[in-house]
XYZ file of C-alpha atoms in Angstrom:
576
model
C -27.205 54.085 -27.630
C -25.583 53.892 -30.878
C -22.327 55.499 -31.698
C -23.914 56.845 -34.949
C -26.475 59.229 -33.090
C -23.849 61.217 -31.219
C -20.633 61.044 -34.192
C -19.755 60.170 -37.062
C -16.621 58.242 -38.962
C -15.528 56.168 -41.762
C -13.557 53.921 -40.302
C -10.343 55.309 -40.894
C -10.298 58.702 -39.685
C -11.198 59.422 -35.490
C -15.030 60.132 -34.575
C -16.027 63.697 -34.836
C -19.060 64.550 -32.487
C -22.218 65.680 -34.564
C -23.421 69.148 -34.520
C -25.757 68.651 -31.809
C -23.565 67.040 -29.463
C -21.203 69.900 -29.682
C -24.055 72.347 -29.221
C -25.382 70.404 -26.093
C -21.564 70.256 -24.452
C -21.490 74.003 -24.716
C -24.513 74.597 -23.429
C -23.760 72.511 -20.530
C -19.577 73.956 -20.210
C -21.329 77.629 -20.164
C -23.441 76.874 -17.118
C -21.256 74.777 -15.702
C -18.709 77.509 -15.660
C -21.285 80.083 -14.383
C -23.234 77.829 -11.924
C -20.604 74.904 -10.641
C -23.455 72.414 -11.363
C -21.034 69.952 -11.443
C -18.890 70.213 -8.403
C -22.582 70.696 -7.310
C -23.946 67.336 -8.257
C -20.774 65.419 -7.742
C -21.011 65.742 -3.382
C -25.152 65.057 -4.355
C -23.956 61.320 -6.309
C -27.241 59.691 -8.106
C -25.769 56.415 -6.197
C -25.835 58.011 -2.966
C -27.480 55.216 -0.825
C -30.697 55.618 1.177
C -31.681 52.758 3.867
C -35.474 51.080 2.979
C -37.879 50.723 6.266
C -41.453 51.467 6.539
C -41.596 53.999 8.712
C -38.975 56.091 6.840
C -42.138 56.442 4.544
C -43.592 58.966 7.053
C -41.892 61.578 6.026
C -42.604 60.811 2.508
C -45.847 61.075 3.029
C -45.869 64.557 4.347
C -43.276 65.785 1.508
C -45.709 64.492 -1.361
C -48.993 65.857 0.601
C -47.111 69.089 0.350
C -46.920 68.734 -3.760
C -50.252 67.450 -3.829
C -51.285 71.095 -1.483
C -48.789 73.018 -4.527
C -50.723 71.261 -7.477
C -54.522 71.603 -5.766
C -53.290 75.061 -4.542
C -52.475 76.340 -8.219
C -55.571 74.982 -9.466
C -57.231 77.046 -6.745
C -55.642 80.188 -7.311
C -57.153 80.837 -10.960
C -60.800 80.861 -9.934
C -60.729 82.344 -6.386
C -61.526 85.743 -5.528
C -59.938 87.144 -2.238
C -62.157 90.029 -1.730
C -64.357 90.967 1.414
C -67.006 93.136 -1.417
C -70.636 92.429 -0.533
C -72.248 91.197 -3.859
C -75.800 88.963 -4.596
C -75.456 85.298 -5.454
C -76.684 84.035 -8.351
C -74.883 81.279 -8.922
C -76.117 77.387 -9.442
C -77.052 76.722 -5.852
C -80.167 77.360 -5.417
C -80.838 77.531 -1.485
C -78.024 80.332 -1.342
C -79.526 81.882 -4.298
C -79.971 85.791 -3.970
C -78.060 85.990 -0.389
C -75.874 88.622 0.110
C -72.346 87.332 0.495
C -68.653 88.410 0.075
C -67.035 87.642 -3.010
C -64.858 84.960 -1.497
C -67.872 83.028 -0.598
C -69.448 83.677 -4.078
C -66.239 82.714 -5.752
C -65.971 79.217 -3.315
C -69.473 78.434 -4.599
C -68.478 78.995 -7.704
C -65.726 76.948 -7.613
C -67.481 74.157 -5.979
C -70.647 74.011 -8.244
C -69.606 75.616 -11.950
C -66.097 74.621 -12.391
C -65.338 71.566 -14.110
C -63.375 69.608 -11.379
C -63.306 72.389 -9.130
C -65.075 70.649 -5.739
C -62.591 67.527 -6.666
C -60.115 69.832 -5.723
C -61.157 72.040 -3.371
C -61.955 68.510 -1.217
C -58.376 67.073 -2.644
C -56.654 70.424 -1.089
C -58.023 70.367 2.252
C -57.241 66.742 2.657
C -53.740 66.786 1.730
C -53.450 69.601 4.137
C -55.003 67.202 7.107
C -52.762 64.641 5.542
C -49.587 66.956 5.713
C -49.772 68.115 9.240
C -50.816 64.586 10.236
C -47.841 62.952 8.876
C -45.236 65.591 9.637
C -46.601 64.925 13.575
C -46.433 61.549 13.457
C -42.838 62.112 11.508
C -41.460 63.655 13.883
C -42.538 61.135 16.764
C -40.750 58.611 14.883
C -37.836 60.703 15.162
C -37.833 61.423 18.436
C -38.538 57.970 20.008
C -35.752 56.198 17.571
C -33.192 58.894 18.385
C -32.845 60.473 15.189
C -32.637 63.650 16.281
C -29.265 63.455 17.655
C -25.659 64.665 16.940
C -25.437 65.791 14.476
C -29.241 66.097 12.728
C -30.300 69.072 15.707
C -30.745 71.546 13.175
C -33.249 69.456 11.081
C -35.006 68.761 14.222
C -35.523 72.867 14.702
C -36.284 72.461 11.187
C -39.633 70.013 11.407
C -41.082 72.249 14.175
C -41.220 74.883 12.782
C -42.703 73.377 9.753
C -45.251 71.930 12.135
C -45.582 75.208 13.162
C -45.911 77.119 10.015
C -48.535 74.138 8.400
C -51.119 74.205 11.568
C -50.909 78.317 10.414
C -51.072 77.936 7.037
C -53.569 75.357 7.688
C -55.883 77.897 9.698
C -55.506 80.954 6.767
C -56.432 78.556 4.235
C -59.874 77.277 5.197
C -60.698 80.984 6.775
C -60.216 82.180 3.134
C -64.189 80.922 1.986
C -65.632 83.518 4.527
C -68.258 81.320 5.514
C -70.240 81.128 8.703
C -67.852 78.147 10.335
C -64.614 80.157 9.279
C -65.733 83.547 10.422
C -66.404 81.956 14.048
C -62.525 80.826 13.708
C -61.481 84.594 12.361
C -63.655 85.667 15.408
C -62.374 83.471 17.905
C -58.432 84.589 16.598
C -59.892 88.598 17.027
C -60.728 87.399 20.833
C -57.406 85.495 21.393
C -55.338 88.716 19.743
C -57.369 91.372 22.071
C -56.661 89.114 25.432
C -52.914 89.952 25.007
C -52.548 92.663 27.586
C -51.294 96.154 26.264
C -50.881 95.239 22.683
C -53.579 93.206 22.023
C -56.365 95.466 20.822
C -53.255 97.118 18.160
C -52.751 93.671 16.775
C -56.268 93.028 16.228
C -56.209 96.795 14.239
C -52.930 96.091 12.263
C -54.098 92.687 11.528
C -57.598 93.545 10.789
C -57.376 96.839 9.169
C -59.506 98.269 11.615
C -62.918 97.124 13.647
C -63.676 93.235 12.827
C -64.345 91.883 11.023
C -63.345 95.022 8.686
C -62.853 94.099 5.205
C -59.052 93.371 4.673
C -58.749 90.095 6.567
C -59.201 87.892 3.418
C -57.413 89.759 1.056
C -54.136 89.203 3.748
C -55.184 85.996 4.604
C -55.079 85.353 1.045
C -51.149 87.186 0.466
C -50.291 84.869 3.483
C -51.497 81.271 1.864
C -50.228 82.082 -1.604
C -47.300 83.479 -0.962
C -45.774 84.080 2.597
C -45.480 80.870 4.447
C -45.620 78.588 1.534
C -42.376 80.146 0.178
C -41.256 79.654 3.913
C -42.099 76.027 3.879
C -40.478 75.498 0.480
C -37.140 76.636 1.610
C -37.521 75.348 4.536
C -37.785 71.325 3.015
C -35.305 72.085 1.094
C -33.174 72.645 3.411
C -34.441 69.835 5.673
C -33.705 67.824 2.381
C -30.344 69.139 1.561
C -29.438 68.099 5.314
C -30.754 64.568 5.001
C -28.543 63.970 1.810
C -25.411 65.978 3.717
C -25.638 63.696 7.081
C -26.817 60.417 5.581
C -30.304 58.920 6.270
C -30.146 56.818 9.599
C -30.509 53.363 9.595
C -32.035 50.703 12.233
C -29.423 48.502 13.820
C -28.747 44.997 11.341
C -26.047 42.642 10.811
C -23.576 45.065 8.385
C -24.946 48.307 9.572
C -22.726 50.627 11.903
C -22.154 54.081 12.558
C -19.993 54.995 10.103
C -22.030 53.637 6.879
C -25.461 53.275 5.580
C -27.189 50.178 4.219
C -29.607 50.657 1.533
C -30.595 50.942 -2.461
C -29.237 53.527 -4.703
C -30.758 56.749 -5.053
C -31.295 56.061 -8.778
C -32.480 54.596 -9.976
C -34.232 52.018 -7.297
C -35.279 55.073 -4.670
C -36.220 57.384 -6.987
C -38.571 54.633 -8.756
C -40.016 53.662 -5.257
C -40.695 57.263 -4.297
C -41.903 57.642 -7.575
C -44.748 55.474 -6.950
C -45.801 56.171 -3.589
C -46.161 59.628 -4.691
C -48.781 58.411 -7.097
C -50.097 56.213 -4.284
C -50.608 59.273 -1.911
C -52.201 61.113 -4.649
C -54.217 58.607 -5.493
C -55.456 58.198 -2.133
C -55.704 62.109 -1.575
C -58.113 61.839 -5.048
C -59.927 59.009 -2.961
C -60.716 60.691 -0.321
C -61.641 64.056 -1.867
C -64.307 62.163 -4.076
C -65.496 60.377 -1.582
C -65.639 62.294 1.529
C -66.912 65.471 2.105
C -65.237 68.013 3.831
C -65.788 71.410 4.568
C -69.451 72.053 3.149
C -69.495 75.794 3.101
C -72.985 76.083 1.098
C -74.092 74.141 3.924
C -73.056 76.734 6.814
C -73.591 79.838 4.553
C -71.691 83.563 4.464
C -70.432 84.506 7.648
C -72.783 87.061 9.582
C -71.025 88.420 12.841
C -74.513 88.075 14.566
C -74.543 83.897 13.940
C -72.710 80.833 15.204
C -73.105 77.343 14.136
C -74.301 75.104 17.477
C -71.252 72.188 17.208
C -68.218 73.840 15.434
C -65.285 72.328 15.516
C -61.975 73.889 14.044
C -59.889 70.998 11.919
C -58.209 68.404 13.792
C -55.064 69.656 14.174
C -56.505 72.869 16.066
C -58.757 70.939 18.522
C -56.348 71.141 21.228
C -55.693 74.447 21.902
C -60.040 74.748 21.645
C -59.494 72.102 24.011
C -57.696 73.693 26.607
C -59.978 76.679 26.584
C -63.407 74.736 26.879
C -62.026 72.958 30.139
C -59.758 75.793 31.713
C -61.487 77.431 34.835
C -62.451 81.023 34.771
C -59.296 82.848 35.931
C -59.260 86.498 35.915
C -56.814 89.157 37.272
C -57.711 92.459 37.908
C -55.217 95.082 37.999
C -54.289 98.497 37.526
C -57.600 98.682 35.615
C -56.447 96.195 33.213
C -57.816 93.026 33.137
C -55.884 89.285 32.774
C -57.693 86.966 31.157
C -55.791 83.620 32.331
C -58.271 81.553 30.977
C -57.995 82.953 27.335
C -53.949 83.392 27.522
C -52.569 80.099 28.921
C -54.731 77.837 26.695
C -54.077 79.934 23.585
C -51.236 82.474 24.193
C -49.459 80.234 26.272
C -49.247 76.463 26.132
C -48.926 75.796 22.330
C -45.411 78.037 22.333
C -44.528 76.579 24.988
C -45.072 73.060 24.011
C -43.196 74.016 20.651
C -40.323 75.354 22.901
C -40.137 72.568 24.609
C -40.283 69.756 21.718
C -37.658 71.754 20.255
C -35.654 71.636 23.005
C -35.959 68.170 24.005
C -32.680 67.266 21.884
C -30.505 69.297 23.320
C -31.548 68.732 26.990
C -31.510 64.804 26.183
C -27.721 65.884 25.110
C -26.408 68.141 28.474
C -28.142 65.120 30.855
C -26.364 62.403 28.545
C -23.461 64.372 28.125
C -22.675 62.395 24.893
C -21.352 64.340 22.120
C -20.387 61.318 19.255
C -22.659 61.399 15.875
C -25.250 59.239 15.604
C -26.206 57.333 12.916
C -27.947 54.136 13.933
C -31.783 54.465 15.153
C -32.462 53.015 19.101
C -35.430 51.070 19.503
C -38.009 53.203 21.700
C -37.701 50.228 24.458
C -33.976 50.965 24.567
C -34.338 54.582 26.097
C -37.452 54.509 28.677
C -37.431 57.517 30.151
C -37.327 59.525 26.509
C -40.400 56.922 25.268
C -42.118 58.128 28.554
C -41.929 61.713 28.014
C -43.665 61.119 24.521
C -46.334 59.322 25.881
C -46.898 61.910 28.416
C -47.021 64.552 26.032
C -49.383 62.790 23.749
C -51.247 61.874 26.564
C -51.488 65.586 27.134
C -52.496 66.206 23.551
C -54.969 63.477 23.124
C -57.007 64.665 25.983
C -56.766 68.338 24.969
C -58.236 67.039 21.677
C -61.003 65.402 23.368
C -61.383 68.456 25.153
C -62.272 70.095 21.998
C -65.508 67.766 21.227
C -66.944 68.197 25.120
C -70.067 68.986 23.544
C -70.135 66.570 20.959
C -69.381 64.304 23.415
C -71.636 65.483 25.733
C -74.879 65.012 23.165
C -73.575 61.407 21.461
C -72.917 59.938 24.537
C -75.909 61.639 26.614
C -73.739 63.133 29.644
C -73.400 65.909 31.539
C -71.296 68.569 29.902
C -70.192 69.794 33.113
C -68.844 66.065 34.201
C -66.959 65.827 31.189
C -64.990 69.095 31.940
C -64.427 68.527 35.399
C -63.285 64.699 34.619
C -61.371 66.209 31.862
C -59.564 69.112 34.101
C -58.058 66.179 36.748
C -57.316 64.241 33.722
C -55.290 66.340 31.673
C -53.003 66.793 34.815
C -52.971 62.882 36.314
C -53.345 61.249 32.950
C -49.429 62.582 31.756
C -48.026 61.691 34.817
C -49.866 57.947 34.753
C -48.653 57.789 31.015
C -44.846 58.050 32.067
C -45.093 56.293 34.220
C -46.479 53.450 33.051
C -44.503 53.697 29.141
C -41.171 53.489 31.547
C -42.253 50.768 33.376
C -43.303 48.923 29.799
C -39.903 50.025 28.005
C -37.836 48.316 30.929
C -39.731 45.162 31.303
C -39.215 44.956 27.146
C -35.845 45.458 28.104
C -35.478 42.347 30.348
C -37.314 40.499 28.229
C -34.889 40.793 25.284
C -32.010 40.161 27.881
C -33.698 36.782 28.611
C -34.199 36.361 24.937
C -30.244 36.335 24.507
C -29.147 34.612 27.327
C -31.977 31.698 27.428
C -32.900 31.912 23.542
C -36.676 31.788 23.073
C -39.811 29.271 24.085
C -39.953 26.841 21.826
C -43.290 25.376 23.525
C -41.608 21.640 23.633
C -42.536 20.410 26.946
C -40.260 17.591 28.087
C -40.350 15.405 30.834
C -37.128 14.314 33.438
C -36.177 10.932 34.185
C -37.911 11.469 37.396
C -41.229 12.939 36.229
C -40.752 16.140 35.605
C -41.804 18.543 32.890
C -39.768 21.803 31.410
C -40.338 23.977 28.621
C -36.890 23.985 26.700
C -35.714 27.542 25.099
C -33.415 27.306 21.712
C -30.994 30.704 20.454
C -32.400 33.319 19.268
C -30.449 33.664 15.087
C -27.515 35.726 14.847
C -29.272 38.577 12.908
C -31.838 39.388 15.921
C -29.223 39.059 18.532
C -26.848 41.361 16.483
C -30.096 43.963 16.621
C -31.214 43.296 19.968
C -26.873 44.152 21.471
C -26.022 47.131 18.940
C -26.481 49.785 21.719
C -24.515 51.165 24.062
C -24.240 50.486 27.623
C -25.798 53.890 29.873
C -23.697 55.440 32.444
C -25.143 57.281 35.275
C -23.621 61.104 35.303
C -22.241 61.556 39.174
C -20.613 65.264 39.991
C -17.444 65.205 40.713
C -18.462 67.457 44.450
C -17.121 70.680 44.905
C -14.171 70.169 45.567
C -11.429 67.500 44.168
C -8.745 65.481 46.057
C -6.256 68.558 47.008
C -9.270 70.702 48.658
C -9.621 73.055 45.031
C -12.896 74.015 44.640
C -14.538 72.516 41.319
C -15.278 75.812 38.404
C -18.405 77.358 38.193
C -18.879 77.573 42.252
C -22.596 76.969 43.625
C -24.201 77.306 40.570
C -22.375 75.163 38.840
C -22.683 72.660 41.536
C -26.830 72.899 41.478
C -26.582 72.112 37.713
C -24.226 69.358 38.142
C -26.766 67.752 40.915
C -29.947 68.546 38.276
C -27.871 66.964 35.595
C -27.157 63.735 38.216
C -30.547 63.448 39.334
C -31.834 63.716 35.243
C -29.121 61.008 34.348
C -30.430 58.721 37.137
C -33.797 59.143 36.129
C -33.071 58.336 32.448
C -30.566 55.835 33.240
C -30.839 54.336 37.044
C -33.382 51.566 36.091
C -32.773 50.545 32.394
C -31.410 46.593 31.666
C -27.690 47.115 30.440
C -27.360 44.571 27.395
C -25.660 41.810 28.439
C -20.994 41.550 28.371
C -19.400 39.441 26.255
C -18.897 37.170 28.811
C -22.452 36.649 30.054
C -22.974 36.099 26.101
C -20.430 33.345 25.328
C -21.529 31.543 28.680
C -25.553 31.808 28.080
C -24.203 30.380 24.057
C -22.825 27.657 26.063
C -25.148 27.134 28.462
C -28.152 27.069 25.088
C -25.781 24.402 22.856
C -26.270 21.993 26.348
C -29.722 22.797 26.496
C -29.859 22.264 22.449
C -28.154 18.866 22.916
C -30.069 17.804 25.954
C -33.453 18.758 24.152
C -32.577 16.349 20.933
C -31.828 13.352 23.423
C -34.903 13.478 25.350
C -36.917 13.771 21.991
C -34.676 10.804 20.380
C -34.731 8.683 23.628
C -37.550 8.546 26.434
C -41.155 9.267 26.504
C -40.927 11.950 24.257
C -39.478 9.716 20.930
C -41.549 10.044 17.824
C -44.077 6.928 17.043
C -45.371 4.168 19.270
C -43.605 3.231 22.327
C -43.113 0.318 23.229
C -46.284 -0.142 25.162
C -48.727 0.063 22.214
């Protein structure tokens, strides 16, 4: 910049700023003075670091699916028409031509067929929904297994349930807006789900549906909830997950450099921003792709939504197949009582489990935290094969999820694969309850024979597939050290302890605090440490290190004779 554009002088005389310049400092003083923007920006530095790793881009992905949901979303809001009022279509489809429909419908055909661009989006927005729920899921498994959700990032862990929460929700009021004959079995099916609740369910279908259902409020509050409700939520709600990842520092994996108490990485400006610049054009690009290319949620092909109809094969979106799941395979369990009846098999699959699961994911942290004890911050990310028993409890809950999912296509299943719908359920009941357990059990298993692998990597180095033969005939595969880089990765963890109580009483005969209560939570907290901790392979000591360093410089030395000397030398022998 020149000096000229900003002031002006002769030479002689000091540089007086221009008019403009003085202008724009005032500006800036006045809000500065009213706002603190700049003791506001200066803890939020633009060369705040941020580490670079390819799965950090998960959460990337779900943040710009959100914008890409905003943009699509806005678009969306001019032309659609939230109201329930019956009215004749006449629009530029001709098979629907002169049904009988709800304006929401007639507006979503209109949107589809007669506004420029307006199926480009409509396809754009419901894939960077799928996109957004898929990604904060698979997020947030990448946080859990690498142990990023401990001291002192908790909070943002309560934070990406409930977005996961709050998206499958917004998710389900958004394509139940078009009023068609696949999103009216959904409404109908939530109407069901509500009026199982005993003693309050049949209000909350009334105060939700403004009467009978299907009534004719449920889209105009559907639509108040999409727009405006949980979107605002999930604003603030990233933003303060955000705010949180700037305040704590972004975690880093384990490298020569990295501890701690730093972070390794490029600049937030201008090399991050640039980078997550242009995989937000990437995502949208790819959202574009698939919304021009794929088709997804055909609503002229299902039609308006008649109470009377059901379409043979619905499926909700993915991310609700689970809970569907659940209820296609759960037995028929009824309670009568009191005159009232308790319809298990409607309130565990859909009242039940998925709070539950959500309780639990979001209290996995701090259990992982009362078993362990430890109460340091964390910075540095564990490999998944570094804490078994936490990788197994994943597995089994995906395990759990996957075949729930399944679950969810029995039919489908059932007609692709010409079986017996009633096999797949019954396979599919023992299976949702064996198939967690097998998954622990097995990912454990896995995570410590990893384990003992990389011990034997740093003790014996690694095969170097050079087979060479003894003085007396023998052959051996010789191993060669493993560089300093990937042993510094494969020691930076700590070494487990196994909690033991202390008893109930110490060395003078004084009982321990708490009495027998405390002392059953003390043995639960033993028996969870052993579990977690009993069978994993402690990294090697720092004297098992220096001697397996000396033990590979021999085998180094003894591998260069035999190939410079022997059988083994390079070229003819002496024989030829």
């Amino acid at each position: 910049m020149k000096t000229a554009d900003v002031a002006s002088t002769n030479g002689t005389e000091p540089a007086t700023p221009k008019r403009s310049a003085k202008a724009a400092g005032a500006v800036a003083t006045w809000a500065d003075e009213r706002l603190g923007l700049a003791k506001a920006t200066k803890g939020m530095s633009l060369r705040k670091v941020f580490p670079d790793h390819w799965s950090f881009m998960l959460g990337e992905i779900a943040l710009w699916s959100f914008v890409v949901l905003l943009l699509t979303g806005v678009f969306l809001t001019l032309f659609f028409d939230p109201s329930m009022a019956e009215v004749q279509y006449n629009g530029s489809y001709d098979p629907l031509r002169g049904v009988h429909m709800s304006r929401a419908m007639a507006s979503t055909l209109e949107i589809s067929f007669d506004v420029r661009g307006g199926l480009l989006m409509r396809q754009m927005h419901h894939w960077a929904a799928m996109i957004f729920i898929a990604a904060m899921m698979i997020h947030l498994m990448r946080v859990f297994l690498t142990g990023a959700f401990r001291k002192p990032r908790e909070v943002n862990w309560l934070i990406g349930c409930l977005l996961l929460l709050l998206g499958t929700i917004e998710g389900f009021t958004g394509y139940s807006l078009p009023d068609d004959l696949l999103s009216g079995t959904g409404v109908r099916a939530a109407d069901g789900f509500m009026k199982a609740s005993p003693v309050i369910g049949t209000y909350m279908s009334f105060f939700l549906f403004g009467g009978e259902f299907p009534g004719d409020q449920i889209i105009p509050r559907f639509y108040a909830i999409h727009i405006l409700l949980i979107p605002g939520i999930l604003l603030a709600l990233i933003t303060a997950h955000l705010i949180l990842v700037v305040y704590h520092k972004h975690t880093h994996w384990p490298g020569p450099g990295k501890t701690e108490d730093n972070v390794v990485g490029p600049p937030l400006m201008p090399i991050y921003m640039a980078k997550a610049g242009g995989f937000f054009f990437i995502v949208f690009g790819m959202t574009a792709l698939l919304g021009g290319l794929f088709t997804l949620n055909p609503v002229w092909k299902f039609g308006p939504y008649d109470p009377s109809k059901v379409t043979a094969g619905s499926q909700p979106d993915w991310y609700m197949g689970w809970p569907d799941g659940l209820l296609r395979i759960i037995p028929p369990w009824e309670t009568h009582i009191w005159g009232v009846t308790l319809s298990w098999n409607i309130m565990l699959p859909i009242l039940i489990a998925p709070p539950l699961l959500l309780m639990v994911l979001m209290a996995l942290p701090f259990i992982e935290a009362w078993v362990t004890g430890d109460k340091r911050e964390h910075h540095l990310l564990q490999r998944p094969r570094n804490a078994p028993t936490r990788t197994a409890v994943m597995a089994a809950l995906v395990t759990f999820y996957g075949l729930a999912w399944a679950a969810g296509g029995n039919d489908i299943i059932a007609i692709k694969m010409h079986l017996s719908i009633n096999q797949i359920t019954y396979f599919l009941r023992a299976a949702i309850i064996i198939g967690p357990i097998l998954a622990f059990i097995i990912a454990r298993r896995w995570c410590i024979s990893l384990q003992r692998h990389d011990q034997e990597k740093l003790l014996h180095g690694y095969e170097t597939g050079v087979i060479v033969r003894s003085p007396d005939g023998g052959y051996a595969e010789k191993h060669l050290p493993i560089d300093e880089t990937k042993a510094y990765v494969l020691t930076a963890r700590d070494r487990e302890e196994v909690y033991s109580p202390n008893g109930s009483a110490d060395g003078t005969g004084v009982a321990a605090p708490g009495g027998k209560r405390a002392e059953v939570t003390r043995k639960i907290r033993a028996k969870l440490s052993a579990l977690m901790f009993a069978d994993n392979v402690q990294k090697p000591t720092a004297e098992e290190l220096h001697e397996a360093q000396h033990h590979s410089e021999h085998e180094l030395h003894e591998l260069e004779h035999h190939i410079a000397t022997g059988p083994n030398k390079h070229g003819p022998s002496s024989d030829h």
